Short mmCIF file of C-alpha atoms in Angstrom, two decimals:
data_model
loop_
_atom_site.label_atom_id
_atom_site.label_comp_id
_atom_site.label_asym_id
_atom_site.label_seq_id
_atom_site.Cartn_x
_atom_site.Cartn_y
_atom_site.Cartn_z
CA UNK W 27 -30.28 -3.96 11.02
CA UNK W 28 -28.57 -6.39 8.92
CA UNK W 29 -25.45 -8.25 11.69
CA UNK W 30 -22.41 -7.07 10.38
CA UNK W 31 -20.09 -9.33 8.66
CA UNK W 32 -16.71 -10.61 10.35
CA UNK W 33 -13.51 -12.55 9.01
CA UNK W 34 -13.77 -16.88 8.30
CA UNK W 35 -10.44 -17.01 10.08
CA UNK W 36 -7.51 -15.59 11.89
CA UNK W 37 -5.32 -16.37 8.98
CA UNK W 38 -7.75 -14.56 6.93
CA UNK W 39 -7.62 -11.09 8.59
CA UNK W 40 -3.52 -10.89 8.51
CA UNK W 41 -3.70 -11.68 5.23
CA UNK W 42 -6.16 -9.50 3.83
CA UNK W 43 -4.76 -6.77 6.31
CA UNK W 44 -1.18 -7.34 5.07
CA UNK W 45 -2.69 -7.56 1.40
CA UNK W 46 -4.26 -3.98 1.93
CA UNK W 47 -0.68 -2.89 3.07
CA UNK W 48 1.62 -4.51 0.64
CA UNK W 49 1.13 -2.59 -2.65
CA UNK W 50 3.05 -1.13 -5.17
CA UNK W 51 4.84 1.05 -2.41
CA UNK W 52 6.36 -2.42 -1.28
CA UNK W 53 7.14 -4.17 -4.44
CA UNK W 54 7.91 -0.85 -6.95
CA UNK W 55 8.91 2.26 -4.46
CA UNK W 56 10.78 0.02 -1.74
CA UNK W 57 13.49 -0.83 -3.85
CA UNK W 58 14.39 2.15 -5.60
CA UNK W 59 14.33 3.62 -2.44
CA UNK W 60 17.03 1.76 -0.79
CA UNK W 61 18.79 1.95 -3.74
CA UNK W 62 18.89 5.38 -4.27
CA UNK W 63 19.40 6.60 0.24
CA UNK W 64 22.27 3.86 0.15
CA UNK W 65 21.00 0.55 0.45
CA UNK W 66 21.23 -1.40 4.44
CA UNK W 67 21.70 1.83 5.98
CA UNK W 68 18.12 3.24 4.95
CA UNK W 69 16.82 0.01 5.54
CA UNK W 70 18.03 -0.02 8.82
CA UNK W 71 16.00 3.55 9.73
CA UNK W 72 13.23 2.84 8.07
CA UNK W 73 12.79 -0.67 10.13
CA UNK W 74 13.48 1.47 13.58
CA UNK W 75 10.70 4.07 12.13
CA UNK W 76 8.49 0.97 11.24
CA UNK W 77 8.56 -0.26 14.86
CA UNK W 78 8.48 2.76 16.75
CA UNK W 79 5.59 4.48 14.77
CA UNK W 80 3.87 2.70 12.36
CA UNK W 81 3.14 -0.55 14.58
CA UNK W 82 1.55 1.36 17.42
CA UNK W 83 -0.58 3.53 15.08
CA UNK W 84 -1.65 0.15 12.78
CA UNK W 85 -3.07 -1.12 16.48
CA UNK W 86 -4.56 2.08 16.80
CA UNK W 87 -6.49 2.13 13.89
CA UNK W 88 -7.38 -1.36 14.04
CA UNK W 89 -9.20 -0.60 17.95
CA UNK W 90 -11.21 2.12 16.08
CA UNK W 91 -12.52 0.46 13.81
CA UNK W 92 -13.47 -2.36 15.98
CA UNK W 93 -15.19 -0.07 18.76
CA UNK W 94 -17.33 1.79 16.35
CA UNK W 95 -18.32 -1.24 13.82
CA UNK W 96 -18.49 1.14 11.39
CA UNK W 97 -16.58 2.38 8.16
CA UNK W 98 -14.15 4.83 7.82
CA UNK W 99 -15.91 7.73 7.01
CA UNK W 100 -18.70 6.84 9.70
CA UNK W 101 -16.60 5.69 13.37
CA UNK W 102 -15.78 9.04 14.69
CA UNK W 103 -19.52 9.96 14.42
CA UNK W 104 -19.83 7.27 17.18
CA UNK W 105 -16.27 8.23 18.98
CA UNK W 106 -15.86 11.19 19.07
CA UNK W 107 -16.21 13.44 22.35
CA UNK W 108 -19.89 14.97 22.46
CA UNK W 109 -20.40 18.28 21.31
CA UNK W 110 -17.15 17.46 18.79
CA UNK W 111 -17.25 18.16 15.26
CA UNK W 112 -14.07 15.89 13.64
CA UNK W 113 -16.09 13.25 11.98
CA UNK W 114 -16.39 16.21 9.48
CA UNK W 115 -13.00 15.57 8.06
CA UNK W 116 -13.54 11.46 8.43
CA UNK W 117 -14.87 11.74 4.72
CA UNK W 118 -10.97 12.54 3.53
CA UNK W 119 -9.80 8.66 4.00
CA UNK W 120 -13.18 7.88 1.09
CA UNK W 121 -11.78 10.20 -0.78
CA UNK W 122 -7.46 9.41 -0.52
CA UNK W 123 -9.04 5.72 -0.71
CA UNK W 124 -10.73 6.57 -3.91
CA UNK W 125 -8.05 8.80 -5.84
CA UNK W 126 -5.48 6.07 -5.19
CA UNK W 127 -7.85 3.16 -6.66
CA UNK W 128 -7.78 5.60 -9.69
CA UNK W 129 -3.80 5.74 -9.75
CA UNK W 130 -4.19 1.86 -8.87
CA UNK W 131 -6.34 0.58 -11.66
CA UNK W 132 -4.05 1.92 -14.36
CA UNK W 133 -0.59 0.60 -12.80
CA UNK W 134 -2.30 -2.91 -12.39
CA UNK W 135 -3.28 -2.58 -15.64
CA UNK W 136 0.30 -1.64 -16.80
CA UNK W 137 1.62 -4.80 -14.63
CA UNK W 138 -1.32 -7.45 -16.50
CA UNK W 139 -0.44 -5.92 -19.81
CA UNK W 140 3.12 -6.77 -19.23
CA UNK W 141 2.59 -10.22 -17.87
CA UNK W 142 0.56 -10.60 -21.28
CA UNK W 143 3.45 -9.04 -23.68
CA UNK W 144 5.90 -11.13 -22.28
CA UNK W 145 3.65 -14.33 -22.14
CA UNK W 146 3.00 -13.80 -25.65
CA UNK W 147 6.83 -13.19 -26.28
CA UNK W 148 6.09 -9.62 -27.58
CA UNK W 149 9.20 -8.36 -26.42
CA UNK W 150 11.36 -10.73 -27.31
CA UNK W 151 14.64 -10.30 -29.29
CA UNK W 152 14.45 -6.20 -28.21
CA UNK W 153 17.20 -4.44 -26.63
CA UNK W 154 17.26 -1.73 -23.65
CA UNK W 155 16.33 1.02 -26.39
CA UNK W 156 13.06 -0.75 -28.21
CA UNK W 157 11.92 -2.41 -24.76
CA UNK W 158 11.56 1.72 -23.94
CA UNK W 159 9.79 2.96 -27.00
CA UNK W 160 7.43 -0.03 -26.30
CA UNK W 161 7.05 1.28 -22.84
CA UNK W 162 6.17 4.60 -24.48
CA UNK W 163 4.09 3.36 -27.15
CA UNK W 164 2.02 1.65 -24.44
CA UNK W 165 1.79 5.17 -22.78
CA UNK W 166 0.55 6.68 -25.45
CA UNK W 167 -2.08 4.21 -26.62
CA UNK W 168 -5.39 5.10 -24.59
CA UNK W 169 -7.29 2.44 -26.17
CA UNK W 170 -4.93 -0.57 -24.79
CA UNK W 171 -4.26 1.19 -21.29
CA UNK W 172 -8.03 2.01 -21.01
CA UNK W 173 -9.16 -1.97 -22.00
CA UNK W 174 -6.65 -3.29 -18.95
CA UNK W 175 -7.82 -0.72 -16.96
CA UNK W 176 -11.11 -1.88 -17.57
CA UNK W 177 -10.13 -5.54 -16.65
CA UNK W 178 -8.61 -4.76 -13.29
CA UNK W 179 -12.00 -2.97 -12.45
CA UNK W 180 -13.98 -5.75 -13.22
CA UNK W 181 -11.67 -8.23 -11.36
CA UNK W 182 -11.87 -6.28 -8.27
CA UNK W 183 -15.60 -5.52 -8.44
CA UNK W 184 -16.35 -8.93 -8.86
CA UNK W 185 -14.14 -9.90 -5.48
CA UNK W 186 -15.58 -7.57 -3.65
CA UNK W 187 -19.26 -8.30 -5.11
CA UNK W 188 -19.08 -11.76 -3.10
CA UNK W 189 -18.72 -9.98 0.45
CA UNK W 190 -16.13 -10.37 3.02
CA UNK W 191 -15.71 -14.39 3.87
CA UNK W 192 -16.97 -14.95 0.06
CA UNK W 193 -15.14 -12.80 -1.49
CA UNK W 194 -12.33 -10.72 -0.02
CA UNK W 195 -10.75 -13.04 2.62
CA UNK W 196 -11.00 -16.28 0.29
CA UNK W 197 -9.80 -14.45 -3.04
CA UNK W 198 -6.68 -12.70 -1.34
CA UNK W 199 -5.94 -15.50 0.62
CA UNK W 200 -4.99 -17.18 -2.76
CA UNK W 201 -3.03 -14.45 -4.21
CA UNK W 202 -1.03 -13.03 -1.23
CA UNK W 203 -0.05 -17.04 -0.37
CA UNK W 204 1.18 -16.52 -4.54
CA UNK W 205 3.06 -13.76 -3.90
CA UNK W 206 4.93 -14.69 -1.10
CA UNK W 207 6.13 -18.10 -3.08
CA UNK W 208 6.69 -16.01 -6.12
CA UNK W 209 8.85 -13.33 -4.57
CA UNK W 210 10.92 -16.13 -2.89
CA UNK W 211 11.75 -18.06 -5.90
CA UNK W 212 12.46 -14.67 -7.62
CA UNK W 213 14.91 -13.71 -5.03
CA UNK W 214 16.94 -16.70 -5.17
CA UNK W 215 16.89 -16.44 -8.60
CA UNK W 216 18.31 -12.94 -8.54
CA UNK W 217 21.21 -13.89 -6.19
CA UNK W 218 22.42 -16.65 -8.62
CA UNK W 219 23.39 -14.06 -11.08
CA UNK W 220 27.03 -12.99 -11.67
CA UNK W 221 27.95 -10.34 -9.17
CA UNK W 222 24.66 -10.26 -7.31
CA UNK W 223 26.60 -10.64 -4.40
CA UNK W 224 27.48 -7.08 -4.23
CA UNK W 225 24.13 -5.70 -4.85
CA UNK W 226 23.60 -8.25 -1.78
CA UNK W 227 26.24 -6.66 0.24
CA UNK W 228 25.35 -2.82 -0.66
CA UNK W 229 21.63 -4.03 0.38
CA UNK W 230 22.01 -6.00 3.59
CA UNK W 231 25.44 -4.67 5.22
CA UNK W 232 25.20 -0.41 6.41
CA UNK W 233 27.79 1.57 4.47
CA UNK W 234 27.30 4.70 6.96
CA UNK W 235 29.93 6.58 5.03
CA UNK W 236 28.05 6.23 1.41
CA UNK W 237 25.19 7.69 4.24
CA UNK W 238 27.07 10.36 4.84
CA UNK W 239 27.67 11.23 1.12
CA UNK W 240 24.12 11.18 0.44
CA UNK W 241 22.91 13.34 3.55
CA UNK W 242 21.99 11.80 6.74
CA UNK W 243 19.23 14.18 6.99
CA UNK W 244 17.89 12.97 3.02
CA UNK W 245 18.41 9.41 3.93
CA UNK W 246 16.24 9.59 7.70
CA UNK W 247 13.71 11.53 5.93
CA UNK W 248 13.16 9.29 2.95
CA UNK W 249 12.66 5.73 6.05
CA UNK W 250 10.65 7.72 7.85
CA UNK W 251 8.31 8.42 4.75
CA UNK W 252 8.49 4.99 3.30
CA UNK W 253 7.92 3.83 7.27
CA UNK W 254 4.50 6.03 7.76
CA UNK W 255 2.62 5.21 4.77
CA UNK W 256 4.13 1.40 3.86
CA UNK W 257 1.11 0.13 6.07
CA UNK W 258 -1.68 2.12 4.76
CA UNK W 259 -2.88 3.61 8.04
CA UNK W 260 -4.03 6.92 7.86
CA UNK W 261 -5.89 5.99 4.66
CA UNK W 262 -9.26 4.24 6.63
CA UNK W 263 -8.45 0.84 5.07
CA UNK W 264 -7.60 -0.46 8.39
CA UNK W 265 -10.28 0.99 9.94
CA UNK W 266 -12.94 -1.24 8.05
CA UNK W 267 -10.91 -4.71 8.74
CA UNK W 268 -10.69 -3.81 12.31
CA UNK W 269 -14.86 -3.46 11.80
CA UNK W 270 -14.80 -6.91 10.93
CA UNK W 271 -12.43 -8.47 13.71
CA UNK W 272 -14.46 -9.91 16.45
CA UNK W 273 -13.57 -9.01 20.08
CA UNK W 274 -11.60 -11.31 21.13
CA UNK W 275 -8.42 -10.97 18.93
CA UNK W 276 -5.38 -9.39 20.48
CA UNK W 277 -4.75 -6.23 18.07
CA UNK W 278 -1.10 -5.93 18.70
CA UNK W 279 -0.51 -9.81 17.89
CA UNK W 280 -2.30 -9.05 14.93
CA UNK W 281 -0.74 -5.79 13.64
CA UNK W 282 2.90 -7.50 14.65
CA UNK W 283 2.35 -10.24 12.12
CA UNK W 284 0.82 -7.95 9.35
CA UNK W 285 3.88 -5.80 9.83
CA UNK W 286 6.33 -8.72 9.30
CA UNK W 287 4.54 -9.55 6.30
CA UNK W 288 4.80 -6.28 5.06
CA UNK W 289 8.23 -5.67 5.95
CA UNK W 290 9.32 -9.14 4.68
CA UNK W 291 7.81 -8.14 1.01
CA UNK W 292 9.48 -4.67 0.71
CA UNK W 293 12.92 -6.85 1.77
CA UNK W 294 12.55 -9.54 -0.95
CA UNK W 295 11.22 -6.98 -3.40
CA UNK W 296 14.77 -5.30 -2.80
CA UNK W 297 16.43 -8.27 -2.87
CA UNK W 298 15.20 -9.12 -6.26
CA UNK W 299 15.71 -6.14 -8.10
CA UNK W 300 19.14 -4.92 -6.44
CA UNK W 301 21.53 -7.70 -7.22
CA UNK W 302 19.78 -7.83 -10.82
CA UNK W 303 20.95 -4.04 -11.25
CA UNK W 304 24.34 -4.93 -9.92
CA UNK W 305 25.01 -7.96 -11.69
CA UNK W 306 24.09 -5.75 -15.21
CA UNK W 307 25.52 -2.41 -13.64
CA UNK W 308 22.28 -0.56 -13.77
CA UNK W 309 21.32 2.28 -11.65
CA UNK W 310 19.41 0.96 -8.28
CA UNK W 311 18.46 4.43 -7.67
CA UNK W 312 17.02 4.94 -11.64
CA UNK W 313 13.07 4.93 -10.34
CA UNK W 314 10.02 3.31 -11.49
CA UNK W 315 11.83 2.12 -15.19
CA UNK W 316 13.57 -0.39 -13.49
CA UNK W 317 10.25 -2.22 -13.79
CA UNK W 318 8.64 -1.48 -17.38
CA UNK W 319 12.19 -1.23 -19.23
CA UNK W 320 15.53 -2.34 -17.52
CA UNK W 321 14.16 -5.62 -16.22
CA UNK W 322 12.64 -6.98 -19.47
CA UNK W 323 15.74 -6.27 -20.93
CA UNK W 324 18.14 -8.28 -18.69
CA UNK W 325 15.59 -11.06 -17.82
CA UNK W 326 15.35 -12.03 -21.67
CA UNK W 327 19.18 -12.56 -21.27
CA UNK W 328 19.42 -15.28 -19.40
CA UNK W 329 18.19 -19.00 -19.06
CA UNK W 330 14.51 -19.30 -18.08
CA UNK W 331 14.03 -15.00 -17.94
CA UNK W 332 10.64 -15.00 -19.79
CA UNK W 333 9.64 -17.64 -17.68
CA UNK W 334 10.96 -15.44 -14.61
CA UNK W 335 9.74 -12.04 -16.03
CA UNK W 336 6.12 -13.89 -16.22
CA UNK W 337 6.89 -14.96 -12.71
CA UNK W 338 8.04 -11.12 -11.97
CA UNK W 339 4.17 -9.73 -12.85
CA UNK W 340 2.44 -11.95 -11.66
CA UNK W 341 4.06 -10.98 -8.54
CA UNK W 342 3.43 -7.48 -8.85
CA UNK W 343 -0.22 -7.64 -10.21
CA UNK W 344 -1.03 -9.89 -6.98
CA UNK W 345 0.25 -7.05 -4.54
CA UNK W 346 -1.50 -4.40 -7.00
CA UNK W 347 -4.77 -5.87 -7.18
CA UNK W 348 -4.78 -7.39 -3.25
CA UNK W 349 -4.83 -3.50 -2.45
CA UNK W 350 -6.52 -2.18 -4.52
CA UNK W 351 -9.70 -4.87 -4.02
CA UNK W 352 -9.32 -3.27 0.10
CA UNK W 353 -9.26 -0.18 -1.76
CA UNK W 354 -12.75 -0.73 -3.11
CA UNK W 355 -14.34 -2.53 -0.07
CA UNK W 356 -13.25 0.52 2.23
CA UNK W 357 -15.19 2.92 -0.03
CA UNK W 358 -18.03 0.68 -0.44
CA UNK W 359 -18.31 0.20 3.78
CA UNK W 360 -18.63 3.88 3.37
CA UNK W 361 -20.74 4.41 1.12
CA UNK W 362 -23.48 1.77 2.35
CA UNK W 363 -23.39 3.25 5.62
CA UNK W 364 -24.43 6.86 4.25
CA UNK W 365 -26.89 5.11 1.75
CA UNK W 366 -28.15 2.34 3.36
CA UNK W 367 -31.11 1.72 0.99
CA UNK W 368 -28.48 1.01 -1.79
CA UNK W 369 -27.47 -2.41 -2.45
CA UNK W 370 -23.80 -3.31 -2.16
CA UNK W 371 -23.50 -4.38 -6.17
CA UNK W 372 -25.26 -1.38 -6.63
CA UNK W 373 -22.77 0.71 -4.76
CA UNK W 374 -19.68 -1.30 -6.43
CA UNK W 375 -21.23 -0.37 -9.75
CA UNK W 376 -21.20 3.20 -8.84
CA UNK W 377 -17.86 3.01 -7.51
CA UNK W 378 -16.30 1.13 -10.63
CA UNK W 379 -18.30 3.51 -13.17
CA UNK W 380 -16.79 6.56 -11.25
CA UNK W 381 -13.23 5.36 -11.32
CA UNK W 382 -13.27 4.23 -14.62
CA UNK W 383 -14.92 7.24 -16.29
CA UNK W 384 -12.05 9.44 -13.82
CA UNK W 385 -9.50 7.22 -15.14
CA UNK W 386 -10.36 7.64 -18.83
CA UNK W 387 -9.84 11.31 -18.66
CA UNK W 388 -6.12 10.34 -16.94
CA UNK W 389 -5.10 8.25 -19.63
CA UNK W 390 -2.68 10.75 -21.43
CA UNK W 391 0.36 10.89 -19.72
CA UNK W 392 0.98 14.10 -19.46
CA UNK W 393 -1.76 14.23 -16.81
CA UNK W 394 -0.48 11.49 -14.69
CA UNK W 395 2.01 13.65 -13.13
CA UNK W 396 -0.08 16.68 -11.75
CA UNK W 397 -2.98 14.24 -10.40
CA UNK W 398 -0.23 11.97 -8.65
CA UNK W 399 1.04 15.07 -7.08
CA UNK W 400 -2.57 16.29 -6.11
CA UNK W 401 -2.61 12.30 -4.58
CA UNK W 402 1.17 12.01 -2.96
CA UNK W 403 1.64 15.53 -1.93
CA UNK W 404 -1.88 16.61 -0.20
CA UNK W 405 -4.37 13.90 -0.19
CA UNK W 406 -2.56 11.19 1.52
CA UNK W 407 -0.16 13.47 4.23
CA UNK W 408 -3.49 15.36 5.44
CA UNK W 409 -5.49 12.69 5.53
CA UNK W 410 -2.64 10.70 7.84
CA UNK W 411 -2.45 13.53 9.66
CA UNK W 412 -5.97 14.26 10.11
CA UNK W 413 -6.02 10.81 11.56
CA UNK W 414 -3.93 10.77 13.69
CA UNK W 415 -4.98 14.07 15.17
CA UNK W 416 -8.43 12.45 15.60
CA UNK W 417 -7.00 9.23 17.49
CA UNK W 418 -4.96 11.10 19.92
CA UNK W 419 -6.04 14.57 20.57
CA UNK W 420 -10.05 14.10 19.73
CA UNK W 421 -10.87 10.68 21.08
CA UNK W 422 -11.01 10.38 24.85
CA UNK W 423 -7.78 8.50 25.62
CA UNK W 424 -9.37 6.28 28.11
CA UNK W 425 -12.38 5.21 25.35
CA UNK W 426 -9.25 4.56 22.62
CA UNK W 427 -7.04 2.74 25.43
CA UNK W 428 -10.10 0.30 26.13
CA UNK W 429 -10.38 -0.13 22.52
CA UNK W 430 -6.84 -1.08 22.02
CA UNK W 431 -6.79 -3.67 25.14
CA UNK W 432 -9.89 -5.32 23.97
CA UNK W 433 -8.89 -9.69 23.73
CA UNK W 434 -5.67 -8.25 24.45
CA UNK W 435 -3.41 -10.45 26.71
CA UNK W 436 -0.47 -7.81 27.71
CA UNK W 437 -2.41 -4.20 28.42
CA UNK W 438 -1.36 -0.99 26.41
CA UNK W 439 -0.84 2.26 28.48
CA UNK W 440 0.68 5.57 28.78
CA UNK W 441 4.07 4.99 27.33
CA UNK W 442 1.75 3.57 24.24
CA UNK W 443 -0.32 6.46 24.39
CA UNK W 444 2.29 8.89 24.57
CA UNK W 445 4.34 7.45 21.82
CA UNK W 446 1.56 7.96 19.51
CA UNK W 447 0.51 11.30 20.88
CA UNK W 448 3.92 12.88 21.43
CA UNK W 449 6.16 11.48 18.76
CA UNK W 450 4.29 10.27 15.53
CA UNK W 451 1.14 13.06 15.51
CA UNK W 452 4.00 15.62 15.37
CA UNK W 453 6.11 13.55 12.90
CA UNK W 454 2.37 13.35 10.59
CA UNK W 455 2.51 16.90 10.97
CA UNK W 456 5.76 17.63 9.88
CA UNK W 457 5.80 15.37 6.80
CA UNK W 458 2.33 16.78 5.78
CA UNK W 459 3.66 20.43 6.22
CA UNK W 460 6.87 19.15 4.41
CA UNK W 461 4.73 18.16 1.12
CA UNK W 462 2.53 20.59 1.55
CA UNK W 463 5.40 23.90 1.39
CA UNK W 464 8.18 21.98 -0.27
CA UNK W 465 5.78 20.02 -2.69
CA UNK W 466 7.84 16.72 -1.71
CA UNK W 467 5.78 13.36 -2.98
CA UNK W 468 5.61 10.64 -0.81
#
């Protein structure tokens, strides 16, 4: 049997980890979030969550994947109690892996179409209301959404076409070492504006009154959502890069420093967008327009904003496309593991032809909504929670201890074990039945 691949580098693994984590959930959801649950105080939650729940469970899934050697859809076939039948639901993280490439393709697409348009200064001169009809007329034109679409797929097939040192590792590597410069010199940016220094405030000081207005109860619930999925466990991604980490790594240095990373991007993101909306008293709360309409407004306005709006997508399509690329490769792991005759371009070409003839049918807007509800509401939450229900209550804890302390220096016990099986299964299982019965999107 062919010897499995495995990471160049160190450096290489966070960043392709953290690239697989920060998404569009970092750089498009995170700040709209805090804007609209009150800024530092739902920042401060959602850190606490981050720490006490999604850290732990990021090691966890890392030690599976590096027991078994296998993909997603294929480890608990190898860890799994005898006699056990859970690897039957393992196939749900291919699947939540492959809807959200689908949802994936055609927002990266949106974000390279935009970096194009204002490149090629097709927005210029408009104000708020004819940057939106242009918005809409994008919407509404298949064939232009369908041809970016198109390039994104082809982009990440031929990343992930090269194999892991080749292609993944050295290809993100670039890009997420892009973003991180890029959403630095855009925050600064942002805080130079006039009155940016109270969207500063509202974002980095707690206001637990303006709390208070909004709900406590709204406000924890909306961190600890953002907290569960903002590091894409649950979804098998991190399953497959733990498959490629050799043995003598320490998982929780490892998940500690993709977490920063992560956490660092959502912060930044926020701290772009939020003192732009104050400075131009904009809603911080208004949602995913903030992106497509209100910024290309403003950023036309002042010196150097095409320049920084260029800046601003380039940004974005780096965090789209480093996910979505993970996206691919932990469907393709799959995938050659159940086929193993099948070549891996061969597989990739499957993969791209299926999301892109999926995608086609998506194109009109009006379906967008009911398949990113079928996505948010019951594909990601049960597959989470599947997950973690297989990591705690199906694998032997003493086989998924030793995983975790493999090349670890500091050894993880029951306080570690109990955390994840007595506090965050039962918080999966209450946001799952949340979307499920109150039909909540996360």
């Amino acid at each position: 049997m062919k010897e499995r691949e495995t990471f160049g580098s160190r450096l290489g693994f966070i960043l392709v980890s953290a690239g697989c984590a920060i998404g569009l959930g970092n750089v498009w959801k995170f700040p709209y979030m805090a804007g609209k649950y009150g800024g530092a105080a739902f920042i401060l939650i959602y850190l606490i969550f981050l720490v006490l729940l999604g850290l732990p469970v990021l090691v966890c899934e890392f030690a599976v994947g590096r027991a078994s050697r296998k993909s997603t859809a294929r480890a608990f076939h190898d860890l799994e109690p005898e006699g056990a039948n859970f690897h039957n639901f393992s196939y749900m993280s291919m699947v939540s892996n492959y809807v959200l490439m689908m949802f994936y393709t055609m927002v990266a697409g949106w974000m390279l179409y935009y970096c194009y348009a204002m490149a090629a200064g097709k927005l210029a001169g408009k104000d708020s209301a004819q940057v939106a009809d242009y918005f809409t007329g994008l919407q509404d034109s298949a064939g232009t959404m369908t041809l970016w679409m198109i390039i994104v797929v082809v982009l990440s097939f031929g990343v992930c076409s090269l194999g892991v040192q080749r292609g993944l590792e050295k290809i993100t590597k670039v890009m997420m070492m892009c973003l991180l410069a890029l959403i630095v010199v855009l925050a600064v940016h942002s805080l130079t504006l006039d009155g940016a220094m109270e969207g500063a405030k509202f974002y980095l000081v707690p206001d637990f009154a303006a709390m208070a207005e909004i709900g406590i109860g709204n406000v924890i619930f909306g961190a600890l959502s953002q907290a569960f999925f903002t590091l894409s466990i649950g979804a098998g991604s991190m399953t497959i890069f733990g498959s490629y980490l050799g043995k003598d790594r320490s998982l929780l240095g490892e998940s500690l420093h993709i977490t920063i990373l992560d956490t660092f991007v959502a912060l930044m993101a926020g701290l772009i967008i939020i003192p732009a909306c104050f400075s131009y008293n904009l809603d911080v709360g208004a949602g995913p327009s903030l992106l497509f309409v209100t910024l290309p407004t403003i950023l036309q306005d002042i010196p150097l904003g095409r320049l920084f709006a260029i800046i601003l997508y380039l940004a974005m399509i780096f965090a789209g496309i480093s996910s979505l690329q993970n996206m691919f490769e932990a469907v393709a792991e799959s995938l050659l593991h159940k086929f193993p005759k099948l070549s891996r371009t061969a597989v990739l070409g499957i993969i791209c032809a299926l999301c892109l003839g999926a995608g086609l049918f998506m194109e009109p807007i009006s379906k967008w909504g009911p398949w990113m509800d079928l996505v948010s509401i019951y594909i990601i939450p049960i597959g989470a929670t599947l997950g973690a229900i297989s990591w705690f209550y199906v694998m032997k804890k003493d086989e998924l201890l030793d995983a975790v302390n493999t090349g670890s220096g500091k050894k993880h016990g029951a306080l570690w074990y109990h955390v994840g099986r007595y506090i965050y299964v039962p918080m999966a299982v209450i946001l799952c039945c949340v979307a499920l019965f109150m039909n909540i999107a996360f």
